[in-house]
GROMACS .gro file of C-alpha atoms in nm:
model
  141
    1MET     CA    1  11.605   8.853  13.746
    2ALA     CA    2  11.701   8.947  13.393
    3ILE     CA    3  11.820   9.302  13.334
    4THR     CA    4  11.692   9.473  13.019
    5GLN     CA    5  11.848   9.789  12.882
    6ILE     CA    6  11.732   9.989  12.578
    7SER     CA    7  11.984  10.212  12.405
    8SER     CA    8  11.928  10.457  12.123
    9GLY     CA    9  12.173  10.568  11.860
   10ASN     CA   10  12.269  10.587  11.497
   11TRP     CA   11  12.337  10.306  11.250
   12GLU     CA   12  12.712  10.348  11.280
   13THR     CA   13  12.693  10.275  11.653
   14LEU     CA   14  12.410  10.021  11.678
   15GLY     CA   15  12.410   9.879  11.325
   16PRO     CA   16  12.640   9.581  11.380
   17ALA     CA   17  12.424   9.435  11.660
   18ALA     CA   18  12.092   9.545  11.506
   19SER     CA   19  12.175   9.399  11.165
   20GLU     CA   20  12.261   9.061  11.320
   21ILE     CA   21  11.924   9.050  11.501
   22ARG     CA   22  11.738   9.154  11.185
   23ARG     CA   23  11.924   8.895  10.978
   24LYS     CA   24  11.824   8.617  11.219
   25VAL     CA   25  11.459   8.725  11.252
   26PHE     CA   26  11.368   8.854  10.907
   27ILE     CA   27  11.605   8.681  10.665
   28ASP     CA   28  11.660   8.345  10.841
   29GLU     CA   29  11.325   8.292  11.021
   30GLN     CA   30  11.081   8.477  10.794
   31ASN     CA   31  11.261   8.431  10.460
   32VAL     CA   32  11.258   8.803  10.376
   33PRO     CA   33  11.488   8.859  10.075
   34GLN     CA   34  11.813   9.033  10.175
   35GLU     CA   35  11.760   9.309   9.917
   36GLU     CA   36  11.426   9.396  10.078
   37GLU     CA   37  11.564   9.389  10.433
   38TRP     CA   38  11.861   9.614  10.353
   39ASP     CA   39  11.667   9.903  10.201
   40GLY     CA   40  11.934  10.172  10.237
   41LEU     CA   41  11.730  10.376  10.488
   42ASP     CA   42  11.921  10.274  10.803
   43PRO     CA   43  12.175  10.562  10.802
   44ALA     CA   44  11.888  10.817  10.819
   45CYS     CA   45  11.709  10.641  11.108
   46GLN     CA   46  11.730  10.651  11.485
   47HIS     CA   47  11.793  10.296  11.607
   48PHE     CA   48  11.703  10.119  11.929
   49LEU     CA   49  11.880   9.816  12.072
   50ALA     CA   50  11.753   9.598  12.357
   51MET     CA   51  12.008   9.420  12.571
   52LEU     CA   52  11.907   9.134  12.800
   53ASP     CA   53  12.173   9.047  13.057
   54GLY     CA   54  12.431   9.218  12.837
   55GLN     CA   55  12.336   9.040  12.514
   56PRO     CA   56  12.168   9.218  12.218
   57VAL     CA   57  11.824   9.059  12.171
   58GLY     CA   58  11.599   9.316  12.005
   59THR     CA   59  11.596   9.615  11.774
   60ALA     CA   60  11.371   9.875  11.612
   61ARG     CA   61  11.418  10.188  11.403
   62LEU     CA   62  11.246  10.526  11.374
   63LEU     CA   63  11.249  10.684  11.031
   64PRO     CA   64  11.264  11.064  10.993
   65ASP     CA   65  10.894  11.064  10.887
   66ALA     CA   66  10.792  10.898  11.219
   67HIS     CA   67  10.747  10.547  11.079
   68ILE     CA   68  10.861  10.277  11.319
   69GLY     CA   69  11.002   9.971  11.151
   70ARG     CA   70  11.225   9.667  11.160
   71VAL     CA   71  11.099   9.572  11.507
   72ALA     CA   72  11.265   9.238  11.581
   73VAL     CA   73  11.324   9.032  11.895
   74LEU     CA   74  11.526   8.711  11.893
   75ALA     CA   75  11.322   8.397  11.951
   76ASN     CA   76  11.477   8.322  12.291
   77ALA     CA   77  11.378   8.667  12.423
   78ARG     CA   78  11.019   8.685  12.295
   79GLY     CA   79  10.743   8.712  12.552
   80THR     CA   80  10.969   8.896  12.798
   81GLY     CA   81  10.833   9.245  12.733
   82ILE     CA   82  11.132   9.354  12.525
   83GLY     CA   83  10.916   9.434  12.223
   84VAL     CA   84  10.704   9.667  12.436
   85LEU     CA   85  11.013   9.842  12.574
   86LEU     CA   86  11.153   9.890  12.221
   87MET     CA   87  10.822  10.031  12.099
   88GLN     CA   88  10.791  10.264  12.398
   89ALA     CA   89  11.143  10.396  12.330
   90ALA     CA   90  11.064  10.459  11.961
   91ILE     CA   91  10.730  10.623  12.043
   92GLU     CA   92  10.891  10.852  12.301
   93ALA     CA   93  11.165  10.948  12.053
   94ALA     CA   94  10.900  11.041  11.796
   95ARG     CA   95  10.708  11.241  12.058
   96HIS     CA   96  11.029  11.417  12.163
   97ALA     CA   97  11.095  11.506  11.795
   98GLY     CA   98  10.753  11.674  11.782
   99HIS     CA   99  10.570  11.426  11.557
  100PRO     CA  100  10.188  11.431  11.598
  101GLN     CA  101  10.164  11.055  11.529
  102VAL     CA  102  10.370  10.746  11.453
  103ALA     CA  103  10.293  10.488  11.189
  104LEU     CA  104  10.404  10.135  11.109
  105SER     CA  105  10.334   9.846  10.878
  106ALA     CA  106  10.248   9.555  11.106
  107GLN     CA  107  10.268   9.189  11.018
  108VAL     CA  108   9.910   9.069  11.057
  109HIS     CA  109  10.005   8.812  11.323
  110ALA     CA  110  10.138   9.102  11.537
  111LEU     CA  111   9.832   9.331  11.513
  112ALA     CA  112   9.718   9.255  11.868
  113PHE     CA  113  10.064   9.340  12.005
  114TYR     CA  114  10.053   9.687  11.848
  115GLU     CA  115   9.684   9.737  11.939
  116ARG     CA  116   9.776   9.683  12.307
  117LEU     CA  117  10.016   9.980  12.265
  118GLY     CA  118   9.730  10.196  12.132
  119PHE     CA  119   9.789  10.161  11.756
  120VAL     CA  120   9.485  10.151  11.527
  121ALA     CA  121   9.485   9.943  11.208
  122HIS     CA  122   9.347  10.090  10.888
  123GLY     CA  123   9.332  10.006  10.521
  124ASP     CA  124   9.339   9.669  10.354
  125GLU     CA  125   9.580   9.386  10.414
  126PHE     CA  126   9.879   9.388  10.177
  127LEU     CA  127  10.185   9.174  10.114
  128ASP     CA  128  10.533   9.296  10.201
  129ALA     CA  129  10.815   9.048  10.137
  130GLY     CA  130  10.540   8.786  10.095
  131ILE     CA  131  10.408   8.847  10.449
  132PRO     CA  132  10.056   8.990  10.513
  133HIS     CA  133  10.067   9.338  10.670
  134ARG     CA  134   9.834   9.625  10.765
  135GLU     CA  135   9.909   9.991  10.819
  136MET     CA  136   9.870  10.118  11.176
  137THR     CA  137   9.894  10.460  11.341
  138LEU     CA  138   9.916  10.596  11.695
  139SER     CA  139   9.826  10.956  11.774
  140LEU     CA  140  10.076  11.128  12.004
  141ASP     CA  141   9.846  11.420  12.091
   0.00000   0.00000   0.00000
């Protein structure tokens, strides 16, 4: 049985592992330009790191305005529920901080994943780093 652990912290603490996961998923797999991935917002965010059997396999961040972003799980750990655990941790952190809702920009292929967590899509599809996205929100009331 695999053991999953989610930790929360700042960029200084979790950045080295989180940036490696994001590099593999967004830059290597999805061809997101490095200058778009490294947007300078990480030091202001709360970060989440998923460990599977002691190895870092997933990450997400919560911006001060309650946007969740940079949700990434390494290919070998997808389908294990790690993405759900990361999202639940980020949602709970936003709730704990007193935010009335959380928002995210979802890649269109991942809409159903976020809908299962209660997010609602709105607005038109748009391109971010050449990838189709839609805005989504989840009320925390």
